[in-house]
Amino acid sequence: MRYRIFSEQDTDALQALDLTVQRHLDPAFDTLPERERAGRLHTSLPALKFYERSEHSFVAEEGGQLAGFIFAQSVWQGDKPIVLVRTLSVSPAAPADTAQGLLHATIKSAYDTAVYEVHFPLTPGLEDTARAEEAVTLGAYAVRHLGSRLETSPGVRLGDARAASHPTGGAGGSGLPEAGGSA
């Protein structure tokens, strides 16, 4: 497997791979509303142009075919930079170690640019890769989709944040005022 940066010549192959992965993850993908389908795809032309220049995004290629991609970017945190992984997608037919190779390429590129933290969502199927890279978990990574995407977005819905199972023990446990309330 070869891990390399990608270019404009990879656009069609990246978009085809992205679509294949989305259809594998959700067999009903093609029946979703257009807005949701577009929201789940990671390979729009603006996104590809952005990540092509990021220095931390790579494709996995074997025999002239793309087997996966990772999109990551440097983010300044005010006191230090980190590399933030946005997407790691692997073909269902790719060898088992493809995700690990992609993540390792990003970790190496971060180190080579004097960035010493790589943050990535620990998605299902990525645990072994994270373990191999000696990652530590700092907690869950959540996404709040807004508008109509809230109804169709992928992932496990956490439910009401004020529920008794909330890590702070329920409503008001965080010390923050409720929306529209006062402290």
Short mmCIF file of C-alpha atoms in Angstrom, two decimals:
data_model
loop_
_atom_site.label_atom_id
_atom_site.label_comp_id
_atom_site.label_asym_id
_atom_site.label_seq_id
_atom_site.Cartn_x
_atom_site.Cartn_y
_atom_site.Cartn_z
CA MET A 1 0.00 0.00 0.00
CA ARG A 2 1.30 3.43 -0.92
CA TYR A 3 0.31 6.51 1.11
CA ARG A 4 0.69 9.83 -0.66
CA ILE A 5 -0.66 13.33 -0.89
CA PHE A 6 -3.42 13.76 -3.44
CA SER A 7 -3.93 16.18 -6.29
CA GLU A 8 -6.62 17.45 -8.63
CA GLN A 9 -6.12 14.34 -10.80
CA ASP A 10 -7.52 12.25 -7.92
CA THR A 11 -10.82 14.16 -7.71
CA ASP A 12 -13.02 11.67 -9.58
CA ALA A 13 -11.53 8.67 -7.78
CA LEU A 14 -11.88 10.35 -4.37
CA GLN A 15 -15.51 11.26 -5.04
CA ALA A 16 -16.29 7.72 -6.25
CA LEU A 17 -14.61 6.20 -3.17
CA ASP A 18 -16.46 8.58 -0.85
CA LEU A 19 -19.78 7.57 -2.42
CA THR A 20 -18.89 3.86 -2.13
CA VAL A 21 -18.03 4.27 1.55
CA GLN A 22 -21.24 6.20 2.28
CA ARG A 23 -23.36 3.56 0.55
CA HIS A 24 -21.58 0.86 2.54
CA LEU A 25 -22.13 2.68 5.84
CA ASP A 26 -25.80 3.30 5.08
CA PRO A 27 -27.43 1.10 2.42
CA ALA A 28 -30.33 3.60 2.32
CA PHE A 29 -27.93 6.47 1.49
CA ASP A 30 -29.42 7.05 -1.97
CA THR A 31 -32.91 7.49 -0.48
CA LEU A 32 -31.86 10.24 1.93
CA PRO A 33 -32.78 13.85 1.21
CA GLU A 34 -30.28 15.61 -1.06
CA ARG A 35 -29.15 17.92 1.72
CA GLU A 36 -28.30 14.95 3.96
CA ARG A 37 -26.45 13.10 1.19
CA ALA A 38 -24.39 16.22 0.47
CA GLY A 39 -23.72 16.68 4.18
CA ARG A 40 -22.33 13.17 4.55
CA LEU A 41 -20.00 13.36 1.56
CA HIS A 42 -16.52 14.69 2.27
CA THR A 43 -15.22 15.26 -1.27
CA SER A 44 -16.82 18.43 -2.59
CA LEU A 45 -14.48 20.41 -4.82
CA PRO A 46 -13.96 23.14 -2.18
CA ALA A 47 -13.15 20.52 0.48
CA LEU A 48 -10.71 18.73 -1.80
CA LYS A 49 -8.95 21.99 -2.68
CA PHE A 50 -8.66 22.87 1.00
CA TYR A 51 -7.32 19.50 2.15
CA GLU A 52 -5.03 19.19 -0.87
CA ARG A 53 -3.10 22.15 0.59
CA SER A 54 -3.25 21.06 4.24
CA GLU A 55 0.02 19.05 4.26
CA HIS A 56 -1.65 16.47 6.53
CA SER A 57 -4.14 14.79 4.16
CA PHE A 58 -3.35 11.60 2.27
CA VAL A 59 -4.75 8.82 0.10
CA ALA A 60 -3.97 5.12 0.27
CA GLU A 61 -3.34 3.63 -3.16
CA GLU A 62 -2.75 0.08 -4.27
CA GLY A 63 -2.43 -1.07 -7.85
CA GLY A 64 -3.51 2.34 -9.16
CA GLN A 65 -6.78 2.23 -7.15
CA LEU A 66 -7.59 4.41 -4.15
CA ALA A 67 -8.32 2.38 -1.04
CA GLY A 68 -8.88 5.21 1.43
CA PHE A 69 -8.28 8.82 2.37
CA ILE A 70 -7.67 10.94 5.44
CA PHE A 71 -8.43 14.67 5.56
CA ALA A 72 -6.69 16.64 8.32
CA GLN A 73 -5.63 20.21 8.95
CA SER A 74 -3.48 22.26 11.29
CA VAL A 75 -5.48 24.25 13.82
CA TRP A 76 -3.99 26.96 16.01
CA GLN A 77 -5.24 26.61 19.60
CA GLY A 78 -4.00 29.99 20.84
CA ASP A 79 -0.95 28.52 22.54
CA LYS A 80 0.01 25.63 20.28
CA PRO A 81 -0.95 24.01 17.00
CA ILE A 82 -2.67 20.66 16.68
CA VAL A 83 -3.57 18.56 13.68
CA LEU A 84 -7.28 17.84 13.55
CA VAL A 85 -8.47 14.86 11.53
CA ARG A 86 -11.81 15.63 9.88
CA THR A 87 -12.35 12.39 7.97
CA LEU A 88 -10.80 8.97 7.63
CA SER A 89 -12.61 6.84 5.04
CA VAL A 90 -11.58 3.40 3.83
CA SER A 91 -13.00 1.27 1.04
CA PRO A 92 -14.90 -1.78 2.31
CA ALA A 93 -12.55 -3.87 0.13
CA ALA A 94 -9.34 -2.32 1.47
CA PRO A 95 -6.79 -4.33 3.46
CA ALA A 96 -7.37 -4.23 7.21
CA ASP A 97 -4.32 -2.07 7.92
CA THR A 98 -5.29 0.75 5.53
CA ALA A 99 -6.81 2.99 8.23
CA GLN A 100 -3.74 2.56 10.41
CA GLY A 101 -1.45 3.48 7.51
CA LEU A 102 -3.45 6.62 6.74
CA LEU A 103 -3.52 7.76 10.36
CA HIS A 104 0.19 7.03 10.70
CA ALA A 105 0.92 9.16 7.60
CA THR A 106 -0.91 12.08 9.21
CA ILE A 107 0.82 11.57 12.55
CA LYS A 108 4.21 11.52 10.80
CA SER A 109 3.39 14.67 8.83
CA ALA A 110 2.36 16.41 12.06
CA TYR A 111 5.62 15.44 13.75
CA ASP A 112 7.62 16.54 10.71
CA THR A 113 6.07 20.02 10.99
CA ALA A 114 6.69 20.27 14.77
CA VAL A 115 3.07 19.65 15.73
CA TYR A 116 2.89 17.23 18.63
CA GLU A 117 -0.83 16.53 19.01
CA VAL A 118 -3.12 14.85 16.51
CA HIS A 119 -6.81 14.87 17.41
CA PHE A 120 -9.24 12.50 15.72
CA PRO A 121 -12.72 11.13 16.38
CA LEU A 122 -12.64 7.57 17.65
CA THR A 123 -15.19 6.13 15.26
CA PRO A 124 -16.30 2.48 15.25
CA GLY A 125 -13.61 0.38 13.65
CA LEU A 126 -10.82 2.83 14.47
CA GLU A 127 -10.11 1.55 17.99
CA ASP A 128 -7.36 -0.89 16.94
CA THR A 129 -5.70 1.81 14.84
CA ALA A 130 -5.81 4.27 17.75
CA ARG A 131 -4.37 1.60 20.05
CA ALA A 132 -1.54 0.85 17.60
CA GLU A 133 -0.70 4.57 17.49
CA GLU A 134 -0.71 4.72 21.31
CA ALA A 135 -3.55 7.25 21.38
CA VAL A 136 -5.33 8.22 24.59
CA THR A 137 -9.01 9.00 24.86
CA LEU A 138 -10.02 12.30 26.39
CA GLY A 139 -13.76 11.69 26.21
CA ALA A 140 -16.44 11.39 23.59
CA TYR A 141 -16.53 13.49 20.42
CA ALA A 142 -20.01 14.74 19.61
CA VAL A 143 -21.49 16.66 16.68
CA ARG A 144 -24.63 18.79 16.82
CA HIS A 145 -26.21 18.99 13.37
CA LEU A 146 -28.45 21.98 12.85
CA GLY A 147 -31.59 22.48 10.81
CA SER A 148 -33.11 19.65 8.82
CA ARG A 149 -29.92 17.54 9.09
CA LEU A 150 -30.74 16.91 12.75
CA GLU A 151 -33.41 14.42 11.69
CA THR A 152 -31.29 12.40 9.24
CA SER A 153 -27.70 12.77 10.44
CA PRO A 154 -25.71 9.60 11.18
CA GLY A 155 -24.51 8.58 14.61
CA VAL A 156 -25.96 7.63 17.95
CA ARG A 157 -28.31 10.28 19.33
CA LEU A 158 -27.46 11.07 22.94
CA GLY A 159 -30.92 12.32 23.84
CA ASP A 160 -31.84 15.04 26.30
CA ALA A 161 -28.68 16.54 27.82
CA ARG A 162 -30.62 17.22 31.03
CA ALA A 163 -31.39 13.52 31.57
CA ALA A 164 -30.29 11.90 34.82
CA SER A 165 -27.63 9.93 32.95
CA HIS A 166 -25.84 13.15 31.98
CA PRO A 167 -22.22 13.14 33.24
CA THR A 168 -22.91 16.15 35.48
CA GLY A 169 -25.85 14.39 37.10
CA GLY A 170 -28.76 16.02 35.34
CA ALA A 171 -30.30 19.43 34.83
CA GLY A 172 -28.31 22.32 36.11
CA GLY A 173 -25.37 20.11 37.09
CA SER A 174 -22.95 21.95 34.86
CA GLY A 175 -23.43 25.26 36.61
CA LEU A 176 -24.33 26.88 33.28
CA PRO A 177 -27.69 28.60 32.90
CA GLU A 178 -30.34 26.94 30.79
CA ALA A 179 -30.90 28.54 27.37
CA GLY A 180 -32.66 31.84 27.95
CA GLY A 181 -32.01 31.63 31.71
CA SER A 182 -29.65 33.50 33.97
CA ALA A 183 -26.81 32.33 36.22
#
